[in-house]
XYZ file of C-alpha atoms in Angstrom:
476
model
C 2.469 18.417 10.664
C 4.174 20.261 7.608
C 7.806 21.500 8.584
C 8.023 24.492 6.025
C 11.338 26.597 5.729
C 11.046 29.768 4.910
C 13.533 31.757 2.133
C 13.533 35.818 2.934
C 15.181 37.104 -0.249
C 14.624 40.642 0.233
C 17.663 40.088 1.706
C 20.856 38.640 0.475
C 18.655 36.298 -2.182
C 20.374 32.890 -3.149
C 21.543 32.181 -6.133
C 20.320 29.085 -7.831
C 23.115 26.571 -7.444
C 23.414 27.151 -4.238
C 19.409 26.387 -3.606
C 19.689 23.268 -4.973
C 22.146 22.203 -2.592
C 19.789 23.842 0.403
C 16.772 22.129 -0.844
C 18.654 18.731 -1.115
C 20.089 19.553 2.687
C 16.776 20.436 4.303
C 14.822 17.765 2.823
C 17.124 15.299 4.388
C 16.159 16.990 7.769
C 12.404 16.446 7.787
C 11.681 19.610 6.250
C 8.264 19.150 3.595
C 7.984 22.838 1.866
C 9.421 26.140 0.881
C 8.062 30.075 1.573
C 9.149 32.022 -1.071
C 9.202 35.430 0.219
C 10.444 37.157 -3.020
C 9.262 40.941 -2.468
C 11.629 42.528 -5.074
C 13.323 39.790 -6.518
C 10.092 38.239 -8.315
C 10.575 39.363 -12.299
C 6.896 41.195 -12.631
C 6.210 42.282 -15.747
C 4.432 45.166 -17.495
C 3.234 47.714 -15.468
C 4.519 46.446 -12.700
C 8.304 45.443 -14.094
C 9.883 48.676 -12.028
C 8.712 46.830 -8.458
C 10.432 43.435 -9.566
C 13.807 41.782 -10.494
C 13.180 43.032 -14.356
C 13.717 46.783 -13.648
C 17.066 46.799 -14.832
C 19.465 44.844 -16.442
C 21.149 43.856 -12.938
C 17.705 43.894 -11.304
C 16.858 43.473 -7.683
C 18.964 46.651 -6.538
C 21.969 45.106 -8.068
C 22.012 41.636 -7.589
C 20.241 40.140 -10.591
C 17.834 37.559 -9.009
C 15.354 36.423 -10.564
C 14.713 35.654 -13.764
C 11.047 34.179 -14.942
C 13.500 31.047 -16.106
C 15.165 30.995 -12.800
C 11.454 31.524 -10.554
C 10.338 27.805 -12.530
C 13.955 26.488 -11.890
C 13.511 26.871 -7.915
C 9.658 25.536 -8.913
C 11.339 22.340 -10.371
C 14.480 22.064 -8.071
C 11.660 22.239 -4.979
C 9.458 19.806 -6.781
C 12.941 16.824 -7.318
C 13.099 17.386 -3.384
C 9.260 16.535 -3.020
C 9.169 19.935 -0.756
C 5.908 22.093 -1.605
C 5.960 25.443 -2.056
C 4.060 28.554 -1.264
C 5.097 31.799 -2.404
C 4.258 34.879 -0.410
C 3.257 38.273 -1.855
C 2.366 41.197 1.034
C -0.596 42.296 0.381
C -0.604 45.415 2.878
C 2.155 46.186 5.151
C 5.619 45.839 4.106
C 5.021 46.992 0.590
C 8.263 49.323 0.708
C 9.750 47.776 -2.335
C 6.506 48.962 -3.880
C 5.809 52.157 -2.387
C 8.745 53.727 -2.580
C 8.788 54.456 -6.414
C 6.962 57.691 -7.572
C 4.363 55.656 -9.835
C 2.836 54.172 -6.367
C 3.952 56.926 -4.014
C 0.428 58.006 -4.022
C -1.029 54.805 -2.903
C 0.458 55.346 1.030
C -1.264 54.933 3.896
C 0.929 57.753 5.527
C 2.535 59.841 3.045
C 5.988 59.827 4.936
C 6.340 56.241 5.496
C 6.183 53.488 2.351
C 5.768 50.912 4.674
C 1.563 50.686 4.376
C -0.517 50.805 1.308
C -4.104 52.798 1.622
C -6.899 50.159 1.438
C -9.679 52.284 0.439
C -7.832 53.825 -2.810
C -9.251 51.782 -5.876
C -6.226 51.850 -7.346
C -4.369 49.673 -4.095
C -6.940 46.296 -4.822
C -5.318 46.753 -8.593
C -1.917 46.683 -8.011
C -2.178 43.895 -5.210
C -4.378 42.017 -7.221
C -1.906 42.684 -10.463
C 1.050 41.243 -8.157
C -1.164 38.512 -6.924
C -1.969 37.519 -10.887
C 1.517 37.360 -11.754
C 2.747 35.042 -9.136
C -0.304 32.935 -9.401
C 0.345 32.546 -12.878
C 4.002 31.546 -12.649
C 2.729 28.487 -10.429
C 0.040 26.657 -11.784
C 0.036 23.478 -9.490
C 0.076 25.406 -6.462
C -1.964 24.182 -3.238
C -1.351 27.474 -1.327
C -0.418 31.065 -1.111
C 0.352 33.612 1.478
C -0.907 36.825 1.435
C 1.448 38.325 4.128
C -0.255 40.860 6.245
C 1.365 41.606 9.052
C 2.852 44.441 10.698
C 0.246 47.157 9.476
C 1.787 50.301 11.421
C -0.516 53.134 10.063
C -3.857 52.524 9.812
C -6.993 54.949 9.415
C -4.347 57.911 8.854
C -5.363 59.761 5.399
C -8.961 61.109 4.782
C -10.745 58.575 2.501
C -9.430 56.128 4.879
C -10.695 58.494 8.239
C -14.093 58.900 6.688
C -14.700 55.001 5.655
C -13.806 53.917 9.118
C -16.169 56.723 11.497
C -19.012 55.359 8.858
C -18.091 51.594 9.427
C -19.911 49.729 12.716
C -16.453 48.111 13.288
C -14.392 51.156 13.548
C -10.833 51.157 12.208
C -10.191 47.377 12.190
C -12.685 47.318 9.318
C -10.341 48.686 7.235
C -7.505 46.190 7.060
C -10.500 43.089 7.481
C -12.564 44.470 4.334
C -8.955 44.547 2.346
C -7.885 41.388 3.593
C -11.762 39.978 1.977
C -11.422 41.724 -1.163
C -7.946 40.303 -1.586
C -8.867 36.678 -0.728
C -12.345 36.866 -2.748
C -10.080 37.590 -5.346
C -7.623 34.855 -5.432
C -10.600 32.472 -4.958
C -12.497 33.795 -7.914
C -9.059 32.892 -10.023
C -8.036 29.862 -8.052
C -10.713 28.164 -5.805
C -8.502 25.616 -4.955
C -5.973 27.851 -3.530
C -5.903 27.678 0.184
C -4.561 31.177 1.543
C -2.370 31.777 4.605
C -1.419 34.949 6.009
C -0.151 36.219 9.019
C -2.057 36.365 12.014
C -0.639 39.139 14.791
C -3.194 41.754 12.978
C -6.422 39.742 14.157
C -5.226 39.365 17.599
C -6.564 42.289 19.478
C -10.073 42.168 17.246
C -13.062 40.281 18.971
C -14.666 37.293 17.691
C -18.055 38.781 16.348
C -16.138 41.099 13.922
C -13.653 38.353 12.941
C -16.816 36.440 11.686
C -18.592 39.512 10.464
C -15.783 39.273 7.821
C -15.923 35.647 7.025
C -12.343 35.397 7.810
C -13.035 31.663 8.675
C -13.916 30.215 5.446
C -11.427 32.536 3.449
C -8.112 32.001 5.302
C -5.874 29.564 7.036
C -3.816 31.995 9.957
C -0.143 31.547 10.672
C 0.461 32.311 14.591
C 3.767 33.477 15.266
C 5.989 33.820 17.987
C 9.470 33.685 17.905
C 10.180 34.274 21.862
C 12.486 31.697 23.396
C 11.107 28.924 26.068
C 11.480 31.187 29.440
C 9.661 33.775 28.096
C 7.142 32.429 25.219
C 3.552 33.366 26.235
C 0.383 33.924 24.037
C -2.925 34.854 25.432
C -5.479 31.941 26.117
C -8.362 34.499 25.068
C -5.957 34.865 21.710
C -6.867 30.781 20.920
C -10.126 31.222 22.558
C -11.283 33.436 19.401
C -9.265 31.650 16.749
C -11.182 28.273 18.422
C -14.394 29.789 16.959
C -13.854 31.239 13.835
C -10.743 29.269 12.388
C -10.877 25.372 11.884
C -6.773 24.756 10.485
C -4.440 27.049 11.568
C -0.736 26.849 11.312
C 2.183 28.238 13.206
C 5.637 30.112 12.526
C 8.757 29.839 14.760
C 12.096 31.393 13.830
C 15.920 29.624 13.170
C 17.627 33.175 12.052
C 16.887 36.639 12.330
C 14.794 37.041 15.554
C 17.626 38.110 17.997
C 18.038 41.159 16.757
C 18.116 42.892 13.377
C 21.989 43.313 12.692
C 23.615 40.103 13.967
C 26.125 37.780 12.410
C 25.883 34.388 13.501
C 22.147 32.350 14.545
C 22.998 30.648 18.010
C 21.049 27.597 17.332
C 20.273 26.910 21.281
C 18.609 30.630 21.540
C 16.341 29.072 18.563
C 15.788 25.375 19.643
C 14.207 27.377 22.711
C 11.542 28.845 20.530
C 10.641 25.374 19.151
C 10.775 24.071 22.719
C 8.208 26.957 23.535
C 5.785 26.063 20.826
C 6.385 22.391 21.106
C 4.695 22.981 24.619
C 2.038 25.056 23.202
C 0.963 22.611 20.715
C 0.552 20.483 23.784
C -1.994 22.820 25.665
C -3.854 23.044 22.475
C -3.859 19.836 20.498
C -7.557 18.757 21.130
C -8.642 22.261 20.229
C -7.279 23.354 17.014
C -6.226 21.148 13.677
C -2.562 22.503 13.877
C -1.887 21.899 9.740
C 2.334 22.554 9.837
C 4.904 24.988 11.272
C 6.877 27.343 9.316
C 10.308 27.990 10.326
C 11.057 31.942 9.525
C 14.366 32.821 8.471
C 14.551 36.719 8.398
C 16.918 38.423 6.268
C 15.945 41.786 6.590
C 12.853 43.720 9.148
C 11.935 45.777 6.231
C 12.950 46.161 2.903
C 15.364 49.150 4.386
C 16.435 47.443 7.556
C 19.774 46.152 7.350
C 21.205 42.101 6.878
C 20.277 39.422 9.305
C 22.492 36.500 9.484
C 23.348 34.969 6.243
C 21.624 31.718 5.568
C 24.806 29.545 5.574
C 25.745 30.746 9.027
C 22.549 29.663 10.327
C 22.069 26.002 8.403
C 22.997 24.370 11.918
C 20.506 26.282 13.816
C 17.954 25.073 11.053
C 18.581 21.671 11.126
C 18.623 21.757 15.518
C 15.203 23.296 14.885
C 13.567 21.307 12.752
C 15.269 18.279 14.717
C 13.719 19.152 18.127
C 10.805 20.395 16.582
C 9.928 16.632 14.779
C 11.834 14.270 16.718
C 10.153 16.423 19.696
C 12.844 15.431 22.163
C 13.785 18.624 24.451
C 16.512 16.206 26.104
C 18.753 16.456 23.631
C 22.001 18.748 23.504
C 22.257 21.415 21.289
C 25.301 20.693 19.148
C 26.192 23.959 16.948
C 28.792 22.532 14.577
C 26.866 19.307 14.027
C 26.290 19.393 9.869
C 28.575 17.297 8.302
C 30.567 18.892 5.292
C 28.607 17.451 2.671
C 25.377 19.039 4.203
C 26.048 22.085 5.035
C 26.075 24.116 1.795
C 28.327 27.108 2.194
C 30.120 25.987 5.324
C 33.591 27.169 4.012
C 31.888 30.863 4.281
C 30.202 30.425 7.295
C 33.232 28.957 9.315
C 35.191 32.346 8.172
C 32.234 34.621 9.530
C 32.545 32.860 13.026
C 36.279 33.666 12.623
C 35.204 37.399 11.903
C 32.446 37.422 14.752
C 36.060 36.603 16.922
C 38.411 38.480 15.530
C 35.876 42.024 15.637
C 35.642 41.731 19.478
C 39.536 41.914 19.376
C 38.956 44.697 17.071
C 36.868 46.117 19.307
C 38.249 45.916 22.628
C 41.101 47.629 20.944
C 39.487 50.269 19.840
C 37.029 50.996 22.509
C 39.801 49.449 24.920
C 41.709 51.318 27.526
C 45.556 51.508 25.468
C 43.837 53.442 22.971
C 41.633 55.391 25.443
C 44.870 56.059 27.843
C 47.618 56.828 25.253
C 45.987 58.181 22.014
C 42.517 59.984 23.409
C 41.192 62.799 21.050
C 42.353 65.648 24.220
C 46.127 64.242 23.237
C 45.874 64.149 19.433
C 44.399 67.875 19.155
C 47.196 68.841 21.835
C 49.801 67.250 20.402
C 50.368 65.169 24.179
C 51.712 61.819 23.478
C 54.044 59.428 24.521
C 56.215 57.946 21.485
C 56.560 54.374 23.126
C 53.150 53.989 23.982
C 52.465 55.019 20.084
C 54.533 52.744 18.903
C 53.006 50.164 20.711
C 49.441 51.282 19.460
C 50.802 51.856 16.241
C 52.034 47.985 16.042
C 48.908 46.110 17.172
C 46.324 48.513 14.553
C 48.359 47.436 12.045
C 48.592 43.736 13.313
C 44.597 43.418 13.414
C 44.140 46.083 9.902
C 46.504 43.459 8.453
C 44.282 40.353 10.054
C 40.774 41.920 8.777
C 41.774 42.984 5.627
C 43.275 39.182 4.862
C 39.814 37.561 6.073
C 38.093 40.220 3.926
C 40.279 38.830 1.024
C 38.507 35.366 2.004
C 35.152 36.026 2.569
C 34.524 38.203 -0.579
C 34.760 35.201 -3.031
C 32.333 33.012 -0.694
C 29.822 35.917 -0.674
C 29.874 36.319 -3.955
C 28.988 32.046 -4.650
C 25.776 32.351 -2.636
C 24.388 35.784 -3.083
C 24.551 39.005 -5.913
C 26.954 41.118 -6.119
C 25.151 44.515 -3.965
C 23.933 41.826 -1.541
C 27.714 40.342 -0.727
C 29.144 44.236 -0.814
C 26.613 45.600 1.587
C 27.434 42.584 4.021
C 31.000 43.326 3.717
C 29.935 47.346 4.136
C 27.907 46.895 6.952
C 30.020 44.683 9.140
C 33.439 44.066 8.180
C 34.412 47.467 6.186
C 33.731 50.024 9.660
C 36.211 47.807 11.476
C 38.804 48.593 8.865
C 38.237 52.026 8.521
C 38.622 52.260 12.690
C 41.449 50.417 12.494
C 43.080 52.640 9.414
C 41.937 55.893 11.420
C 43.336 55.036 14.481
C 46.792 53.826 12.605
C 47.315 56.855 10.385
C 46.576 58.892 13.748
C 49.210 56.894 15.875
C 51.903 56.855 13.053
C 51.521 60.580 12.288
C 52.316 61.081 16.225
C 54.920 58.643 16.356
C 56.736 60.824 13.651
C 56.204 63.690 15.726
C 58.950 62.437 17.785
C 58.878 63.684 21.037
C 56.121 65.407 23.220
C 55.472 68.561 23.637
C 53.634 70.829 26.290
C 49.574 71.008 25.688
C 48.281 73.985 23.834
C 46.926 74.842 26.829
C 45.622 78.548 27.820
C 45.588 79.460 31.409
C 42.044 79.832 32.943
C 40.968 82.068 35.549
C 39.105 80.458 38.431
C 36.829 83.159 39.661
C 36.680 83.861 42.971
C 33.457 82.371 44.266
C 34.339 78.709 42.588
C 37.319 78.901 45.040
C 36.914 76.093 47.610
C 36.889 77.507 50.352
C 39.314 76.896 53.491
């Protein structure tokens, strides 16, 4: 089977330097291909340059990736690593970084979220097709592409869409399945030889007959994913039952970042390996059943183009390389070691090694501040009242500024790092998102006990006296 790795740079996208050094890394693991999942940082052009990494001078909401040179240098550094790539273009769902601007506002599926584009508006076949065209284009040798797909949240909402699906025999699902033709007719009038992928947790609820009504079978290759760990991985037998009879290859997706949650720091590579272990078994069940053509590792960086930063890809190379090592050596036995990449192969360690040190030093931070000195001896009740015990300040006052002093000083060390692997909004918003709240808690909660230690001494609350009314007396 293929071991593909797949590159999410809607979030935090990698500068080039540093994905040569990836591509060299995972090659050396067993890994045989690339997804490219550019969404904004692809350099479209023409009518389509405001979507893309062109529409500005520092493009791609600020951090300047890609260029049309730099797309066919990651072509070319891929191809000196013999790892194939695929790009993938959503084709459907997930089209915020499209939707969102006023020239394709229009196309929505639901007027209040971007999320969806409208399949039955003529104009929504042009633009995907446009975007499709452009990305074919920039890779001429290409074996496959993926067409995305998944996660269609609003479907049969606006009025042209309402009215196509009560006069279709297939009901809503018709919708998405005649876009998801018209898209792949298209690429195989350009490119015959293309073989499309896209993902598959849209066809899973829709019966066999109307899968092959479509032709789905002889248009696309479906990537099943699941990125559940071991204890709790299940898919449906009547799921591979239908697949069995309309889909001859199929392919699967597991997950070594960004599937335990959408805002976490560091990839525990043993929460991962579990996910491998659960398709590993899988494959198993249904080996003499389906021609199972490769397994794509996912590697989220964002939900949605709006969703906040998963875990950075350096933090997460050992996870990776655990992953694809269970996953080819197929050998459950084996401990999960987290720290196992040696220097040399583990491109951006320095920064990851100083995000494990923030992951520590935060849950000091926040035991402090959520802790029970602060809670006891500087509460909001004793601020406003002016109720407050100079020693106990003082001691408050002391360990804020021990810890401010502590977060600002890794700060100082991780913004440098950021800024080798990723653009500059990218590295800013992962310092503003994570590391910047803790400081401004920290500040807060030090300019509040310094002002009171000042104060000197306590004084009596600013209390008024409240009448108890007679009937809340207890009575005797």
């Amino acid at each position: 089977m293929d071991g593909i790795v797949h590159f999410d740079l809607k979030g935090a996208p990698l500068k080039i330097d540093y994905l040569a050094s990836v591509f060299k890394s995972i090659k050396s693991w067993g890994a045989t291909g690339i997804l490219l999942e550019w969404e904004d940082t692809f350099p479209y052009d023409s009518n389509l340059k405001d979507i893309g990494s062109q529409r500005s001078s520092s493009g791609c909401g600020g951090d300047g990736l890609y260029s049309v040179d730099d797309v066919q240098t990651i072509f070319r550094l891929a191809k000196e690593n013999s790892l194939e790539v695929i790009q993938l273009i959503q084709t459907i769902g997930h089209l915020e970084f499209v939707l969102k601007h006023p020239a394709h506002s229009k196309l929505r599926e639901a007027p209040h979220s971007p999320a969806v584009l409208c399949p039955t508006k003529p104009e929504s076949l042009e633009l995907v097709t446009t975007m499709l065209q452009q990305v074919i284009d920039a890779q001429p040798d290409a074996k496959y592409i993926h067409i995305g797909a998944d996660e269609v949240w609003h479907s049969g909402v606006c009025d042209e869409c309402k009215s196509t699906a009560a006069s279709s025999e297939h009901g809503t699902v018709s919708l998405y399945l005649q876009h998801i033709q018209n898209v792949t007719l298209f690429i195989k009038e350009k490119r015959p030889d293309l073989i499309v992928l896209m993902w598959e947790d849209m066809l899973r609820s829709i019966k066999y007959e109307v899968l092959k009504a479509y032709n789905l079978g002889d248009l696309v290759q479906p990537v099943v994913w699941h990125y559940n760990q071991g204890h709790c991985f299940e898919l449906t037998p009547n799921m591979w039952e239908t697949y069995r009879h309309v889909f001859s290859k199929v392919w699967i997706a597991s997950a070594f970042k960004g599937a335990n949650g959408g805002s976490q720091v560091v990839s525990p590579s043993e929460r991962y390996v579990s996910n491998q272990n659960g398709w590993l078994r899988e494959i198993e069940k249904y080996a003499f059943r389906f021609d199972f053509v490769g397994i794509i590792l996912t590697g989220w960086s964002r939900y949605d183009h709006y969703s906040t930063l998963c875990e950075l890809l350096p933090v997460s190379l050992p996870s990776l390389k655990c992953c694809l090592n269970c996953f080819f050596k197929r050998d459950s036995t084996q401990p999960v070691v987290e720290d196992l990449i040696p220097e040399a192969q583990w491109p951006g360690g320095e920064l990851a090694r100083w995000v494990h040190c923030f992951v520590v030093l935060k849950e000091r931070c926040f035991n402090f501040i959520h802790g029970d000195q602060v809670a006891t001896w500087l509460n909001r009740w004793q601020i406003d009242n002016e109720f407050t015990n100079p020693l106990q300040v003082q001691n408050i006052m002391q360990f804020s500024k021990h810890l401010l002093s502590d977060m600002l000083e890794l700060e100082e060390l991780i913004r440098p790092l950021l800024h080798q692997i990723t653009g500059r909004r990218s590295a800013e918003e992962w310092l503003g998102t994570f590391l910047r709240p803790v400081v401004q808690q920290l500040t807060d909660i030090n300019a509040t006990a310094v002002t009171r230690f000042n104060a000197g001494a306590s004084v009596q609350p600013k209390c008024t006296h409240i009448e108890i009314d007679s009937e809340m007396k207890p009575t005797e």
